C-alpha positions as a Markdown table, in Angstrom:
| # | Residue | x | y | z |
|---|---|---|---|---|
| 1 | Unk | 3.2 | 33.4 | -12.9 |
| 2 | Unk | 3.5 | 30.0 | -11.2 |
| 3 | Unk | 3.4 | 28.1 | -14.5 |
| 4 | Unk | 5.9 | 30.6 | -16.0 |
| 5 | Unk | 8.5 | 29.6 | -13.4 |
| 6 | Unk | 8.1 | 25.9 | -14.2 |
| 7 | Unk | 11.8 | 25.4 | -15.1 |
| 8 | Unk | 12.7 | 26.6 | -11.6 |
| 9 | Unk | 10.3 | 24.4 | -9.6 |
| 10 | Unk | 13.1 | 21.9 | -8.9 |
| 11 | Unk | 15.0 | 24.6 | -7.0 |
| 12 | Unk | 12.2 | 24.5 | -4.3 |
| 13 | Unk | 12.9 | 20.8 | -3.5 |
| 14 | Unk | 15.8 | 21.5 | -1.1 |
| 15 | Unk | 13.9 | 24.4 | 0.5 |
| 16 | Unk | 11.0 | 22.0 | 1.1 |
| 17 | Unk | 13.3 | 19.4 | 2.5 |
| 18 | Unk | 14.8 | 22.0 | 4.9 |
| 19 | Unk | 11.3 | 23.0 | 5.9 |
| 20 | Unk | 10.6 | 19.3 | 6.7 |
| 21 | Unk | 13.7 | 19.2 | 8.9 |
| 22 | Unk | 12.6 | 22.4 | 10.7 |
| 23 | Unk | 9.1 | 21.1 | 11.2 |
| 24 | Unk | 10.5 | 17.9 | 12.7 |
| 25 | Unk | 12.7 | 19.8 | 15.2 |
| 26 | Unk | 9.9 | 22.3 | 16.0 |
| 27 | Unk | 7.5 | 19.4 | 16.9 |
| 28 | Unk | 6.8 | 19.0 | 20.7 |
| 29 | Unk | 6.7 | 15.3 | 20.4 |
| 30 | Unk | 9.1 | 12.7 | 19.0 |
| 31 | Unk | 7.1 | 10.5 | 16.6 |
| 32 | Unk | 7.9 | 6.7 | 16.3 |
| 33 | Unk | 10.8 | 5.9 | 14.0 |
| 34 | Unk | 8.6 | 3.9 | 11.6 |
| 35 | Unk | 6.3 | 6.9 | 11.0 |
| 36 | Unk | 8.8 | 8.7 | 8.7 |
| 37 | Unk | 9.1 | 5.7 | 6.5 |
| 38 | Unk | 5.4 | 5.2 | 6.5 |
| 39 | Unk | 4.8 | 8.8 | 5.5 |
| 40 | Unk | 7.3 | 8.5 | 2.6 |
| 41 | Unk | 5.6 | 5.3 | 1.4 |
| 42 | Unk | 2.2 | 7.1 | 1.5 |
| 43 | Unk | 3.6 | 10.0 | -0.6 |
| 44 | Unk | 5.1 | 7.6 | -3.1 |
| 45 | Unk | 1.7 | 5.9 | -3.4 |
| 46 | Unk | 0.0 | 9.3 | -3.8 |
| 47 | Unk | 2.6 | 10.2 | -6.5 |
| 48 | Unk | 1.8 | 7.1 | -8.5 |
| 49 | Unk | -1.9 | 7.7 | -8.1 |
| 50 | Unk | -1.7 | 11.3 | -9.3 |
| 51 | Unk | 0.8 | 10.8 | -12.1 |
| 52 | Unk | -1.9 | 11.6 | -14.7 |
| 53 | Unk | -2.9 | 14.9 | -13.0 |
| 54 | Unk | 0.0 | 17.4 | -13.4 |
| 55 | Unk | -1.1 | 19.9 | -10.8 |
| 56 | Unk | -1.8 | 17.1 | -8.2 |
| 57 | Unk | 1.6 | 15.5 | -9.0 |
| 58 | Unk | 3.4 | 18.8 | -8.4 |
| 59 | Unk | 1.7 | 19.2 | -5.0 |
| 60 | Unk | 2.5 | 15.6 | -4.0 |
| 61 | Unk | 6.2 | 16.0 | -5.1 |
| 62 | Unk | 6.4 | 19.1 | -2.9 |
| 63 | Unk | 4.8 | 17.2 | 0.0 |
| 64 | Unk | 7.2 | 14.3 | -0.6 |
| 65 | Unk | 10.2 | 16.7 | -0.3 |
| 66 | Unk | 8.7 | 18.0 | 2.9 |
| 67 | Unk | 8.2 | 14.5 | 4.3 |
| 68 | Unk | 11.7 | 13.4 | 3.1 |
| 69 | Unk | 13.3 | 16.2 | 5.1 |
| 70 | Unk | 11.4 | 15.3 | 8.2 |
| 71 | Unk | 12.1 | 11.6 | 7.9 |
| 72 | Unk | 15.8 | 12.3 | 7.3 |
| 73 | Unk | 16.0 | 14.4 | 10.4 |
| 74 | Unk | 14.2 | 11.7 | 12.4 |
| 75 | Unk | 16.5 | 8.9 | 11.2 |
| 76 | Unk | 19.7 | 11.0 | 11.7 |
| 77 | Unk | 18.5 | 11.9 | 15.2 |
| 78 | Unk | 18.0 | 8.2 | 15.9 |
| 79 | Unk | 21.4 | 7.3 | 14.6 |
| 80 | Unk | 23.3 | 9.8 | 16.8 |
| 81 | Unk | 21.1 | 9.6 | 19.9 |
| 82 | Unk | 23.0 | 9.5 | 23.1 |
| 83 | Unk | 22.0 | 7.0 | 25.8 |
| 84 | Unk | 19.4 | 8.4 | 28.2 |
| 85 | Unk | 19.1 | 7.5 | 31.8 |
| 86 | Unk | 15.8 | 5.9 | 32.5 |
| 87 | Unk | 15.6 | 6.9 | 36.1 |
| 88 | Unk | 17.1 | 9.5 | 38.4 |
| 89 | Unk | 20.4 | 8.4 | 40.0 |
| 90 | Unk | 21.8 | 9.3 | 43.4 |
| 91 | Unk | 25.4 | 10.3 | 43.9 |
| 92 | Unk | 27.8 | 8.3 | 41.8 |
| 93 | Unk | 31.6 | 8.2 | 41.5 |
| 94 | Unk | 33.2 | 9.2 | 38.2 |
| 95 | Unk | 36.9 | 9.2 | 37.5 |
| 96 | Unk | 38.8 | 10.8 | 34.7 |
| 97 | Unk | 41.0 | 13.7 | 33.8 |
| 98 | Unk | 39.5 | 17.2 | 33.7 |
| 99 | Unk | 39.7 | 18.5 | 30.1 |
| 100 | Unk | 37.8 | 21.7 | 30.7 |
| 101 | Unk | 36.0 | 23.4 | 33.7 |
| 102 | Unk | 33.4 | 26.2 | 33.1 |
| 103 | Unk | 31.7 | 28.1 | 35.9 |
| 104 | Unk | 27.9 | 28.3 | 35.6 |
| 105 | Unk | 25.3 | 30.4 | 37.4 |
| 106 | Unk | 24.7 | 27.4 | 39.6 |
| 107 | Unk | 27.6 | 25.0 | 39.9 |
| 108 | Unk | 30.1 | 24.0 | 37.3 |
| 109 | Unk | 30.3 | 22.2 | 34.0 |
| 110 | Unk | 33.2 | 19.8 | 33.9 |
| 111 | Unk | 34.3 | 18.0 | 30.8 |
| 112 | Unk | 36.2 | 14.8 | 31.6 |
């Protein structure tokens, strides 16, 4: 049955990329930025090594789509990352105009 669906295998590539994105965000740790590129290079090398074995090539292409999704999520996250405070700060003074105020269970959320 799997071989009979051969003309539809390409439709699984976006699904596998999405699964790679999901696995990246489900991970408890943030891997180093170079690891996504390294994983892509390894899958490309595996693809070249398995190009004469059709079943192995199909598996490697699927793995490559999974890795591509995870690497894309990793790079996008790095591009849009907001600055993070390295240490806890004491009271600070902030000035601006209040755009929105929202009461919370404990305190308020204020958008300046």
